[in-house]
GROMACS .gro file of N, CA and C in nm:
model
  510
    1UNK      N    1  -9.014   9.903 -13.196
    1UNK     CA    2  -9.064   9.892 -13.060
    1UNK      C    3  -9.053  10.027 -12.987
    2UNK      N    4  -8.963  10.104 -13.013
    2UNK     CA    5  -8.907  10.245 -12.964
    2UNK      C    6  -8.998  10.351 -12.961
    3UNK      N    7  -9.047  10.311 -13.118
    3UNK     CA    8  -9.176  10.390 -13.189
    3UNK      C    9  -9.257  10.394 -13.090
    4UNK      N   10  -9.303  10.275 -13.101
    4UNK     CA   11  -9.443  10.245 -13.040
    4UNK      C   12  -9.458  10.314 -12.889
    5UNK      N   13  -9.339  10.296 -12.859
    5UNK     CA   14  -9.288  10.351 -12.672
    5UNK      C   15  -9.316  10.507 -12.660
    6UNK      N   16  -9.261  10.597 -12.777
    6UNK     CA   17  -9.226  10.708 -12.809
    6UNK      C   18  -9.386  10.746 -12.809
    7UNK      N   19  -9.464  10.701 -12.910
    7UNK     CA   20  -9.619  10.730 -12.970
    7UNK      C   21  -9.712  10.692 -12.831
    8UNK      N   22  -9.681  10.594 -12.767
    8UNK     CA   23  -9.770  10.588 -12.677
    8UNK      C   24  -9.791  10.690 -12.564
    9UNK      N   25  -9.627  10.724 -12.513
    9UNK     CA   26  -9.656  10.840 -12.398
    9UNK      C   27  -9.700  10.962 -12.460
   10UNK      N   28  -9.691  10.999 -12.613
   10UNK     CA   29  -9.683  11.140 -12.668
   10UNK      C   30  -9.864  11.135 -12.652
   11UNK      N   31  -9.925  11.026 -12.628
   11UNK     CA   32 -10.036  11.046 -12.626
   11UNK      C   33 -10.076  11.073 -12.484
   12UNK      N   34 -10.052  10.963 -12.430
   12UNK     CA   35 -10.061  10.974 -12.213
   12UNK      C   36 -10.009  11.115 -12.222
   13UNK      N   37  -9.917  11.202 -12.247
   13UNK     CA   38  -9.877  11.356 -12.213
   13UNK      C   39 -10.023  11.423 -12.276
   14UNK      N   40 -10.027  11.384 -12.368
   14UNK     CA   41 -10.132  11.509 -12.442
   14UNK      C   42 -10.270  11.499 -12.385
   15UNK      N   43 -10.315  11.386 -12.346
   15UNK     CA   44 -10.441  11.354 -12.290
   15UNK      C   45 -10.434  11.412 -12.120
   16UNK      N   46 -10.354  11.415 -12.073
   16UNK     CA   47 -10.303  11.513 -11.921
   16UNK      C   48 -10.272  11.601 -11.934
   17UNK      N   49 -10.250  11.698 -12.079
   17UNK     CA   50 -10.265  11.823 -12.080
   17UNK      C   51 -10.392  11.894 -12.098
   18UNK      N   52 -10.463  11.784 -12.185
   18UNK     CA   53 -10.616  11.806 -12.247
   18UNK      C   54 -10.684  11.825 -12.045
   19UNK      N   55 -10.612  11.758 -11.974
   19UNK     CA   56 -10.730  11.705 -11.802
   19UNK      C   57 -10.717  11.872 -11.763
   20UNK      N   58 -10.583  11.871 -11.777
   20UNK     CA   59 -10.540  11.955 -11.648
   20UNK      C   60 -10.548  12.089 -11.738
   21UNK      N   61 -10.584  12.128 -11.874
   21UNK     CA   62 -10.646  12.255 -11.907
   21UNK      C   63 -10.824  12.270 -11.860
   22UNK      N   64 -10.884  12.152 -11.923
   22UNK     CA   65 -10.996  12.174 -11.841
   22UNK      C   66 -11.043  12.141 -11.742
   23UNK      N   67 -10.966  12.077 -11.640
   23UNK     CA   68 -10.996  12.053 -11.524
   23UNK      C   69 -10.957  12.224 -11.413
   24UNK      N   70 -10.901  12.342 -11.514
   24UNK     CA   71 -10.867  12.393 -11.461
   24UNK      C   72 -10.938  12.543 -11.496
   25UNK      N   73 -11.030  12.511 -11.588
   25UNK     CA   74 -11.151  12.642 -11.603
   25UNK      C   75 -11.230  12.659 -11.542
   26UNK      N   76 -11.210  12.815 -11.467
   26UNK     CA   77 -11.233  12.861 -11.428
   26UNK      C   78 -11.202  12.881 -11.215
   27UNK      N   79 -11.092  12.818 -11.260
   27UNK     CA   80 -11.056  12.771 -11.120
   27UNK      C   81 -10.927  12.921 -11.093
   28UNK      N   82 -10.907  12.952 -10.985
   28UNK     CA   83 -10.895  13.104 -10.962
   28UNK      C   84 -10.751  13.055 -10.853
   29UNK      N   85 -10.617  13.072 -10.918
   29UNK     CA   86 -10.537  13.065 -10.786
   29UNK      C   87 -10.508  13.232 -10.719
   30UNK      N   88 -10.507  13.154 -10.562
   30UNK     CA   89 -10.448  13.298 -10.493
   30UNK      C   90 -10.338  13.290 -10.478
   31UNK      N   91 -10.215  13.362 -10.477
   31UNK     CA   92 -10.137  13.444 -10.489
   31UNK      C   93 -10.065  13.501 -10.347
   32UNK      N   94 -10.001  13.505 -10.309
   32UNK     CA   95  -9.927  13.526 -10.243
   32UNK      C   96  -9.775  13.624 -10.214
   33UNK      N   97  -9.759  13.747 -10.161
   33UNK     CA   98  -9.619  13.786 -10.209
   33UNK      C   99  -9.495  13.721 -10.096
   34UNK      N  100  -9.387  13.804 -10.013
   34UNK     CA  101  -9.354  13.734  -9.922
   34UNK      C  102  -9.398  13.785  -9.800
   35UNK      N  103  -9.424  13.733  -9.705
   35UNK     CA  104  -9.475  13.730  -9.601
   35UNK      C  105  -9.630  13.724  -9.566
   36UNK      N  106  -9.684  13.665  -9.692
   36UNK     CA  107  -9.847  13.622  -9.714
   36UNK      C  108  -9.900  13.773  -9.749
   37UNK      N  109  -9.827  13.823  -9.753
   37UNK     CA  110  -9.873  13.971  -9.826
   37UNK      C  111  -9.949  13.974  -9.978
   38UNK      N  112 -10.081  14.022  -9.968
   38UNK     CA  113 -10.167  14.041 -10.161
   38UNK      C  114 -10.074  14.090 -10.241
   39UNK      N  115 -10.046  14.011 -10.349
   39UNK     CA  116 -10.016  14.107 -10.466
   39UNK      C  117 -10.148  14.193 -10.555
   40UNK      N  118 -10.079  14.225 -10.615
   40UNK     CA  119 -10.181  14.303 -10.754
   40UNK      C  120 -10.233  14.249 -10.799
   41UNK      N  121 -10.341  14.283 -10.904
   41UNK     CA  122 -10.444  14.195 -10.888
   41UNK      C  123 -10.378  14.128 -11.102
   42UNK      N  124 -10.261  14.236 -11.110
   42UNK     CA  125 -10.227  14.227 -11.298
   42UNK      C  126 -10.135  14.087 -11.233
   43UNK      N  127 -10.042  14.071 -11.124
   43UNK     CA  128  -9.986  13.965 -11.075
   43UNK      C  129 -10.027  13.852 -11.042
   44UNK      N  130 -10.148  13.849 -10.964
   44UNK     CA  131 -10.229  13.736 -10.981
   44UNK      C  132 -10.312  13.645 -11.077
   45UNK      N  133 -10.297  13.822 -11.185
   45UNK     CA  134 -10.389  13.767 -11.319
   45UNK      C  135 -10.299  13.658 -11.362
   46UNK      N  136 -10.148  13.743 -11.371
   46UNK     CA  137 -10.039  13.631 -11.471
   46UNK      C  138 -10.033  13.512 -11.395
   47UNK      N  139  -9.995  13.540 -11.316
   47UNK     CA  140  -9.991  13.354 -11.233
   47UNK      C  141 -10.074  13.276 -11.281
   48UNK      N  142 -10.224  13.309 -11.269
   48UNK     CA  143 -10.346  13.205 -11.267
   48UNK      C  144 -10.311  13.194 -11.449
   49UNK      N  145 -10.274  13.264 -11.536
   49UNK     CA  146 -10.264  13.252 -11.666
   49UNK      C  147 -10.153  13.152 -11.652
   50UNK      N  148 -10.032  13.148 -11.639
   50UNK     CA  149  -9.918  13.057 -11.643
   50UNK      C  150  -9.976  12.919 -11.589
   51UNK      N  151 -10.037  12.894 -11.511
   51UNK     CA  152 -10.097  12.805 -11.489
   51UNK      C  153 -10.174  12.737 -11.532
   52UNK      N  154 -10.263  12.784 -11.608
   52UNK     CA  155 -10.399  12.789 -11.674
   52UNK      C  156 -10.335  12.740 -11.821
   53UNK      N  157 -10.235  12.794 -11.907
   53UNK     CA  158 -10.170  12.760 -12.008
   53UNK      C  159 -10.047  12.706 -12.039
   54UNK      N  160  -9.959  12.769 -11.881
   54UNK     CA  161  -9.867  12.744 -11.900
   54UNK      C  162  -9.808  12.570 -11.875
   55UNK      N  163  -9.904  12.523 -11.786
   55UNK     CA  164  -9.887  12.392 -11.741
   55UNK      C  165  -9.941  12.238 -11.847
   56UNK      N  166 -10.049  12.301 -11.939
   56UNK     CA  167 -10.062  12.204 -11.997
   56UNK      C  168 -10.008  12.189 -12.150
   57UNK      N  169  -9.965  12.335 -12.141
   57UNK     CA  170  -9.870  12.382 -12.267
   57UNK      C  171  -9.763  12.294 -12.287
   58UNK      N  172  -9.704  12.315 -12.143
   58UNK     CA  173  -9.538  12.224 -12.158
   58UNK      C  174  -9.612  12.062 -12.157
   59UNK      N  175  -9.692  11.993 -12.065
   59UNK     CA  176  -9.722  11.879 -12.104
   59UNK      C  177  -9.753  11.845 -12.273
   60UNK      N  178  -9.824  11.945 -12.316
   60UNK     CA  179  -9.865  11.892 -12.475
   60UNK      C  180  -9.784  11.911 -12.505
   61UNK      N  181  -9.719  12.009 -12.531
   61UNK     CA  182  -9.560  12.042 -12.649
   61UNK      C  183  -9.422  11.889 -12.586
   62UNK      N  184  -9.480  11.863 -12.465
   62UNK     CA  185  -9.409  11.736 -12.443
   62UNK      C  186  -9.462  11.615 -12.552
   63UNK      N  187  -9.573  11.656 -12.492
   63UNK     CA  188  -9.676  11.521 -12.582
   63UNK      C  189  -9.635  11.523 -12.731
   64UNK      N  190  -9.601  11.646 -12.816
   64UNK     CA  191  -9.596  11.648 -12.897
   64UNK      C  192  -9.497  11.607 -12.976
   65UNK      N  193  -9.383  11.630 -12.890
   65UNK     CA  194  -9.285  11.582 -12.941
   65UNK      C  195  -9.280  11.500 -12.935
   66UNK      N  196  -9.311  11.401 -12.789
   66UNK     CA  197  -9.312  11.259 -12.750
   66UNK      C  198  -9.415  11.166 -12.942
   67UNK      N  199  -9.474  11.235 -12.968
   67UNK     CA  200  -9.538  11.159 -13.082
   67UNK      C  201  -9.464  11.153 -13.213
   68UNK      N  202  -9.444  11.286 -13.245
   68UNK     CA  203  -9.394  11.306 -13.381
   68UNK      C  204  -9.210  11.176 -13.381
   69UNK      N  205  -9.123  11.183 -13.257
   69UNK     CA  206  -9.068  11.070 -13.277
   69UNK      C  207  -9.097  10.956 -13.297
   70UNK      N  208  -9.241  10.974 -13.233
   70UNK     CA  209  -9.294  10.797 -13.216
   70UNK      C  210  -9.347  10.762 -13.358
   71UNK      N  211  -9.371  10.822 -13.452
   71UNK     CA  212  -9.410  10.798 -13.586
   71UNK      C  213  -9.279  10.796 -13.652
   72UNK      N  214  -9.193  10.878 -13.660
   72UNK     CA  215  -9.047  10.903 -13.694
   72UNK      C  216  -9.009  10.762 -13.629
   73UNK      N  217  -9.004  10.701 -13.540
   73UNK     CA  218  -8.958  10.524 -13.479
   73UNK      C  219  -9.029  10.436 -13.583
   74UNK      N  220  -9.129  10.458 -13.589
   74UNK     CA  221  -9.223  10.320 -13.650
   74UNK      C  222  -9.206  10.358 -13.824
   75UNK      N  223  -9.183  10.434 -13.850
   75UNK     CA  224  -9.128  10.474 -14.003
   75UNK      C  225  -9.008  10.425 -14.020
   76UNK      N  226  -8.937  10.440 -13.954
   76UNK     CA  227  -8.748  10.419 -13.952
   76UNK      C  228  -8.768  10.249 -13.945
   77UNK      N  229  -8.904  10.178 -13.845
   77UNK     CA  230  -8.917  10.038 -13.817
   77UNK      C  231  -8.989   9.969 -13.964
   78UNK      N  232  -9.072  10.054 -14.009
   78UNK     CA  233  -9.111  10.019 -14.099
   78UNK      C  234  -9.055   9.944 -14.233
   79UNK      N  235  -8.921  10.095 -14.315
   79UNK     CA  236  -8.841  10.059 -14.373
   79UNK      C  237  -8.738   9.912 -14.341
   80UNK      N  238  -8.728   9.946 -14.205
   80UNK     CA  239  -8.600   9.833 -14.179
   80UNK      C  240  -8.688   9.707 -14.244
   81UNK      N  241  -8.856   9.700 -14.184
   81UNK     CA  242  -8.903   9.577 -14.237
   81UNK      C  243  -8.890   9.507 -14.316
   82UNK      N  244  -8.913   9.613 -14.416
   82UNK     CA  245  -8.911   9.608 -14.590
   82UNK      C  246  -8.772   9.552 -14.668
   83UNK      N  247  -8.713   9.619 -14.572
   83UNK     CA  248  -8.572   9.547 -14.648
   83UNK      C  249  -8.542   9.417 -14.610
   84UNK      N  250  -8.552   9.371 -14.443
   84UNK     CA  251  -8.544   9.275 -14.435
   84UNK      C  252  -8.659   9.166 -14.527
   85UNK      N  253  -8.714   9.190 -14.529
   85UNK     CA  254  -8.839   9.097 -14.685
   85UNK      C  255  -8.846   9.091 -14.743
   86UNK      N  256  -8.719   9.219 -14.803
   86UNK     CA  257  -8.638   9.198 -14.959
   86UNK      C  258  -8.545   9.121 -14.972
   87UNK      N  259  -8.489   9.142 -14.845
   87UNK     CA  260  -8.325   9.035 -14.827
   87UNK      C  261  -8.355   8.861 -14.817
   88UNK      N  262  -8.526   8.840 -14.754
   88UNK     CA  263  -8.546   8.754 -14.734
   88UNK      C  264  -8.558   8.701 -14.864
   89UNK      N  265  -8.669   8.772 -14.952
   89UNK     CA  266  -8.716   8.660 -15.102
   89UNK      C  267  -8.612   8.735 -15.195
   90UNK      N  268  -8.542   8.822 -15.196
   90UNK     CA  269  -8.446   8.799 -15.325
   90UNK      C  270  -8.319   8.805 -15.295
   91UNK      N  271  -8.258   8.800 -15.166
   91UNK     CA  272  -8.133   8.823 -15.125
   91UNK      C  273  -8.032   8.657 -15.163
   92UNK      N  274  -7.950   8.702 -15.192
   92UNK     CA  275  -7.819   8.656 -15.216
   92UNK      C  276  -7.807   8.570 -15.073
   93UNK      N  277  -7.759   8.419 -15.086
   93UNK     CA  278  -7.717   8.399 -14.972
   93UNK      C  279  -7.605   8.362 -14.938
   94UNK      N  280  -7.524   8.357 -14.834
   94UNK     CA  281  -7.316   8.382 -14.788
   94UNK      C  282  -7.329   8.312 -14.688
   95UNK      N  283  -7.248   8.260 -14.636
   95UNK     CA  284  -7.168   8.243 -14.514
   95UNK      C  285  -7.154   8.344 -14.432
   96UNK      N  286  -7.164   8.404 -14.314
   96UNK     CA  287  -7.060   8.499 -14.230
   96UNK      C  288  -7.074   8.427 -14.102
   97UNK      N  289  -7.009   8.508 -13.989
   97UNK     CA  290  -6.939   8.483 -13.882
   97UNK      C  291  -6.954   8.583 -13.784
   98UNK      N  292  -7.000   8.489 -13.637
   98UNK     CA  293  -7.064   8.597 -13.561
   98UNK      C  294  -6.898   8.650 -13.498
   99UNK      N  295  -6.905   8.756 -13.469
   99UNK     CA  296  -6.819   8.862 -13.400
   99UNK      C  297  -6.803   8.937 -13.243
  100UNK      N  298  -6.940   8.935 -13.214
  100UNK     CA  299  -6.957   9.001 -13.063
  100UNK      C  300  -7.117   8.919 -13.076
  101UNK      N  301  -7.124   8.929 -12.916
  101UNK     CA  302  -7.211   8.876 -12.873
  101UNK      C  303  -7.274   8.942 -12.715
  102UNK      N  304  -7.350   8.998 -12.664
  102UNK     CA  305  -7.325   9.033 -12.563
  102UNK      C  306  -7.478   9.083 -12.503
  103UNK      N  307  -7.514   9.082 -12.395
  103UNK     CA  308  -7.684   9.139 -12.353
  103UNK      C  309  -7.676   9.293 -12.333
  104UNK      N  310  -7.775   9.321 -12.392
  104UNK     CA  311  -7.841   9.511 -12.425
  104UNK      C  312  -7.894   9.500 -12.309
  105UNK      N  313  -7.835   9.611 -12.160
  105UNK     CA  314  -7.892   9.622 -12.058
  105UNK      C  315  -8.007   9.761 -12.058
  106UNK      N  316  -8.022   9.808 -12.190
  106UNK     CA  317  -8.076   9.925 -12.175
  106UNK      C  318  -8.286   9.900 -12.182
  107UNK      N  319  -8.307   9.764 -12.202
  107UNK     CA  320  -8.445   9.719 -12.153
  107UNK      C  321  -8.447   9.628 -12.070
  108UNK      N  322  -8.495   9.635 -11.949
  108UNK     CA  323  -8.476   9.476 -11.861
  108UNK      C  324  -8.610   9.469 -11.823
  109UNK      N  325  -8.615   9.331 -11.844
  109UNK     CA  326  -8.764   9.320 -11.780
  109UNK      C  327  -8.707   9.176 -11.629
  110UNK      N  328  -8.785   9.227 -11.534
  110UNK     CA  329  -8.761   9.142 -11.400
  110UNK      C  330  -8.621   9.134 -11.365
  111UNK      N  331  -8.519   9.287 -11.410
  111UNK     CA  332  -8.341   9.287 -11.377
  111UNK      C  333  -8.289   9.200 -11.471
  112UNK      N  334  -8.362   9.143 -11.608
  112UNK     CA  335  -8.298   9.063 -11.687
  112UNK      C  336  -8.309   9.127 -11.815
  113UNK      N  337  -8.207   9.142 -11.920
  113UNK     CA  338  -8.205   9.245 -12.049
  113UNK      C  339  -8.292   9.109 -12.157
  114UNK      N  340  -8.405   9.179 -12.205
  114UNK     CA  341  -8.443   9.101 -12.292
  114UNK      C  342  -8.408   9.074 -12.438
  115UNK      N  343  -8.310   9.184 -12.467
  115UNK     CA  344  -8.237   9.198 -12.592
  115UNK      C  345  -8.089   9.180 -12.577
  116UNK      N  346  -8.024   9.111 -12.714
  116UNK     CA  347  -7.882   9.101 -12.672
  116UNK      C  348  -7.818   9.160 -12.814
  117UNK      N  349  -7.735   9.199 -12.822
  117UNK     CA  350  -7.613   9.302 -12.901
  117UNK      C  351  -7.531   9.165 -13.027
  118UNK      N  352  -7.577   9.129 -13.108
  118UNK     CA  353  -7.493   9.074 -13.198
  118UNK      C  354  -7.471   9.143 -13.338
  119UNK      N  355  -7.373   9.110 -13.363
  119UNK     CA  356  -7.262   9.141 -13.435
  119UNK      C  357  -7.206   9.026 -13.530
  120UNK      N  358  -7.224   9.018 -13.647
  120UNK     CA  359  -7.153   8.948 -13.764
  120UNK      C  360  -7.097   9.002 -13.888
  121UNK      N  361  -6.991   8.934 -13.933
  121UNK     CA  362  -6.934   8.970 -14.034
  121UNK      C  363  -6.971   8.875 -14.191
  122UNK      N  364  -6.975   8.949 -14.338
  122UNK     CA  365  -6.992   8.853 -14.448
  122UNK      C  366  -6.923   8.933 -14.522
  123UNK      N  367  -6.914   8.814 -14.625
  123UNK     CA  368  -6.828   8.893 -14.770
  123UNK      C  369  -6.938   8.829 -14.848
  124UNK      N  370  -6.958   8.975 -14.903
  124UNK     CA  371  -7.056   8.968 -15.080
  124UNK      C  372  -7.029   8.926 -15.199
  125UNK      N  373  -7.035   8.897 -15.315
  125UNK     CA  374  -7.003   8.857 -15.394
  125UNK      C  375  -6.883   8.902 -15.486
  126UNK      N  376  -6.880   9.015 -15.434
  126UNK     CA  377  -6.744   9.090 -15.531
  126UNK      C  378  -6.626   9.079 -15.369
  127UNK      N  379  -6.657   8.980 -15.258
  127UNK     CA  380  -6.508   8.989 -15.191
  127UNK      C  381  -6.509   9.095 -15.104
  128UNK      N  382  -6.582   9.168 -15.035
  128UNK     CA  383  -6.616   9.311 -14.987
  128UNK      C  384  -6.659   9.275 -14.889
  129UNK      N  385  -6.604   9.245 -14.719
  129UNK     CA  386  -6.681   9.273 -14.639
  129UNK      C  387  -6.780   9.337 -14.570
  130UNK      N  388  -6.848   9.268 -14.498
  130UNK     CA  389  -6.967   9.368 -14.462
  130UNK      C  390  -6.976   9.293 -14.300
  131UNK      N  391  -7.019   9.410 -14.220
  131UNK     CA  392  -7.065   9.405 -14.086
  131UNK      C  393  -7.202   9.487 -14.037
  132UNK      N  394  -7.261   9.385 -13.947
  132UNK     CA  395  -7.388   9.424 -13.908
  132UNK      C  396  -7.410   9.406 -13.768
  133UNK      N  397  -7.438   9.536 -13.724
  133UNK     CA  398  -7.471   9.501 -13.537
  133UNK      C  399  -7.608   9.491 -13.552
  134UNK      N  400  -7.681   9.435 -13.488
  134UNK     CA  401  -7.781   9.416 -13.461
  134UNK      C  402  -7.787   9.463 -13.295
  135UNK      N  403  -7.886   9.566 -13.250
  135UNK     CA  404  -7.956   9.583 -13.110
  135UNK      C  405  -8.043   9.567 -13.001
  136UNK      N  406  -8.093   9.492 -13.097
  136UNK     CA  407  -8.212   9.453 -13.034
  136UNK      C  408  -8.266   9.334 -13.060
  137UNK      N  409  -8.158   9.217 -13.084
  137UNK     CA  410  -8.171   9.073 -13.091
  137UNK      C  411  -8.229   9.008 -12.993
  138UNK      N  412  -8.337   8.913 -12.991
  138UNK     CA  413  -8.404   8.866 -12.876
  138UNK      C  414  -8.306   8.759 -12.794
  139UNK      N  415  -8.280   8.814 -12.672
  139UNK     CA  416  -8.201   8.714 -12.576
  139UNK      C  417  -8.218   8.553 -12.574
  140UNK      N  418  -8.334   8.587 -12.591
  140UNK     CA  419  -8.407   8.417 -12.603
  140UNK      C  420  -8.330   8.346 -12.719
  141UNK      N  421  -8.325   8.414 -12.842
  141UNK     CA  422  -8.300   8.307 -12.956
  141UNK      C  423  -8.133   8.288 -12.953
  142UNK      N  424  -8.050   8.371 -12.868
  142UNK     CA  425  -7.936   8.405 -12.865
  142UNK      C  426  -7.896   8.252 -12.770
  143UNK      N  427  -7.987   8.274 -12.679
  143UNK     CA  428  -7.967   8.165 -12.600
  143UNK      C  429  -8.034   8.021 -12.662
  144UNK      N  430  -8.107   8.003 -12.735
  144UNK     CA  431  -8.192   7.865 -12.815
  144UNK      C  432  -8.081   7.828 -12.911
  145UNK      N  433  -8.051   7.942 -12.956
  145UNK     CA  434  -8.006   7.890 -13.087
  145UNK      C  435  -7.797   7.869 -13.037
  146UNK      N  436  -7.789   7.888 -12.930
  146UNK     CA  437  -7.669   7.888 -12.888
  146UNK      C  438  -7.566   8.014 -12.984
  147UNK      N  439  -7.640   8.112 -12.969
  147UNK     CA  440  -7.501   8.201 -13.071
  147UNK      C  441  -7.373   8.245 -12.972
  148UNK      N  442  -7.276   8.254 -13.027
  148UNK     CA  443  -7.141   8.247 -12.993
  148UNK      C  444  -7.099   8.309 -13.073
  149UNK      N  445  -6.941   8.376 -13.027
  149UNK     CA  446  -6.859   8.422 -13.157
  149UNK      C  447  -6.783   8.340 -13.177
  150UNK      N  448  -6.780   8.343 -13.308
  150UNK     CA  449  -6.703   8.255 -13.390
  150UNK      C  450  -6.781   8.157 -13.437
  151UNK      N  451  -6.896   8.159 -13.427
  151UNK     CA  452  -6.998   8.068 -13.497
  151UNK      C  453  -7.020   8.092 -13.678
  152UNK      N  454  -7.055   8.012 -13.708
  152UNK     CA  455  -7.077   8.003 -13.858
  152UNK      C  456  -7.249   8.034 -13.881
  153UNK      N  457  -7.258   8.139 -13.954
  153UNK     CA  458  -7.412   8.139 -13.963
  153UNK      C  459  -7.396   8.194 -14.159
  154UNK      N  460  -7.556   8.146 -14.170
  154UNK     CA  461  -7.588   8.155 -14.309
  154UNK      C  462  -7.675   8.335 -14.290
  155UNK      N  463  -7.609   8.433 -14.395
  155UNK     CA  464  -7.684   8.536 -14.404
  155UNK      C  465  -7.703   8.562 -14.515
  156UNK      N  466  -7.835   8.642 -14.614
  156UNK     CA  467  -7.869   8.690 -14.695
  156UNK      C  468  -7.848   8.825 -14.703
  157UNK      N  469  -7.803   8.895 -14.804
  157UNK     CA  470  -7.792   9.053 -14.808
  157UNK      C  471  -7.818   9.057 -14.973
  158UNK      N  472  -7.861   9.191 -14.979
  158UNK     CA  473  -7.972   9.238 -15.099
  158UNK      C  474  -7.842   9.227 -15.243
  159UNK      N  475  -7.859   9.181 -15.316
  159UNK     CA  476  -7.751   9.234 -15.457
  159UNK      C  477  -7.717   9.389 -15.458
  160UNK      N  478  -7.780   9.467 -15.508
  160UNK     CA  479  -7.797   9.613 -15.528
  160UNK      C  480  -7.758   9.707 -15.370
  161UNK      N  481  -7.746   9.631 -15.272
  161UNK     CA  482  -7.701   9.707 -15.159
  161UNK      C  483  -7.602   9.581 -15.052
  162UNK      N  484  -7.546   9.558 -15.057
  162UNK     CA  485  -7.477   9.418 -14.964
  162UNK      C  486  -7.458   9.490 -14.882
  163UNK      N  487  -7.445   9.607 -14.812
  163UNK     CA  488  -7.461   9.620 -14.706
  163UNK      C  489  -7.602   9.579 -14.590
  164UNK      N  490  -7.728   9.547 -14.688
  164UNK     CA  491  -7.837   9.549 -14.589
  164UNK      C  492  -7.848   9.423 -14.597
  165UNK      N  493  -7.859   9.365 -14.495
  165UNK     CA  494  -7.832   9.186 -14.467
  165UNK      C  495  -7.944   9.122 -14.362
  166UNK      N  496  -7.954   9.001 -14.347
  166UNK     CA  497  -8.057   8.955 -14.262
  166UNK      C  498  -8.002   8.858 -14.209
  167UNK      N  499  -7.986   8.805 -14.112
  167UNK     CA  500  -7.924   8.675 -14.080
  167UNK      C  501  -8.067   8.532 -14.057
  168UNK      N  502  -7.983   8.416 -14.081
  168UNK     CA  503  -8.094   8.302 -14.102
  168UNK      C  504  -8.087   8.189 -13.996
  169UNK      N  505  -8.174   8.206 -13.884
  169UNK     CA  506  -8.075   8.114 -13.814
  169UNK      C  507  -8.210   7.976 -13.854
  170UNK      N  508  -8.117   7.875 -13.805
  170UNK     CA  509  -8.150   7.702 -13.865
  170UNK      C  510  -8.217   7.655 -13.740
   0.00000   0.00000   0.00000
C-alpha cells in the first residue's frame, strides 16, 4: 500500500515539474538588488536560470525519488505476497498465540487508525519458536474476529523457512 502511496506522488511531483518548466519558457524574471536597485544583467541571467531549472529540477529529482521507492514498496509487497501463497498451499500448519495487540495510529482515516499492530508467537516443528508482528493488520478483522492476547490461533509457516508464517483466522 506504501508502494502505491510512494509511486503515486513520484508521479503528481514529476508532472508539476514537467508544468512549471514549461509553463515557464520564455517567461523573463526581474530582479531586484536592495533598495529596488538593477542588478547586472549576468545576475539576472542566473536568477531567471535557477528558476527556470532550478525549480522544477528539485520537484522532479523529488518526483524521482518519490517513484523509484514506490516500485522498491510494491516489489518488497510483491515478494511478501508470494510467500504468503506459499505458506498458504504448502505451509505446515501449528497452533500459536496472539501476544500484542494494539491500533497503528500512523494511517487514520476520519481520526480512526485503520490498521492495528498484531503480534503472535508459534513453535515449528523442530520446537523453535517463532514470532511475527504484523503492521498493517486490518482493524476491522481485529475487531470481527475478536483478536485478543492470549488467544489461540491456527498459523501456517513455510517448512524450508519457519520463520515466514501466515496466520488463519476461522
Amino acid at each position: 500500500m506504501k508502494g502505491r502511496i510512494f509511486l503515486f506522488t513520484g508521479i503528481i511531483l514529476i508532472g508539476v515539474a514537467l508544468i512549471v518548466f514549461f509553463s515557464l519558457n520564455g517567461a523573463k524574471l526581474n530582479v531586484y538588488g536592495p533598495g529596488y536597485q538593477p542588478v547586472s544583467a549576468e545576475t539576472e541571467q542566473l536568477a531567471n536560470m535557477i528558476v527556470r531549472y532550478g525549480v522544477p529540477g528539485l520537484l522532479g529529482g523529488l518526483g524521482l525519488i518519490f517513484l523509484i521507492a514506490g516500485f522498491a514498496g510494491m516489489g518488497k509487497d510483491s515478494n511478501q505476497n508470494k510467500m504468503m501463497k506459499a505458506a498458504l498451499q504448502y505451509g505446515t500448519e501449528t497452533e500459536g498465540t496472539i501476544t500484542f495487540v494494539d491500533k497503528n495510529y500512523t494511517l487514520l482515516v476520519n481520526k480512526n487508525p485503520i490498521y492495528s499492530i498484531v503480534e503472535y508467537k508459534y513453535l515449528d516443528m523442530n520446537g523453535t519458536e517463532h514470532v511475527r508482528k504484523i503492521d498493517n493488520f486490518s482493524s476491522e478483522f481485529v475487531i470481527r474476529y475478536n483478536i485478543q492476547v492470549g488467544n489461540k490461533i491456527k498459523v501456517k509457516y513455510l517448512p524450508n523457512d519457519p520463520s515466514q508464517s501466515v496466520m488463519l483466522l476461522q
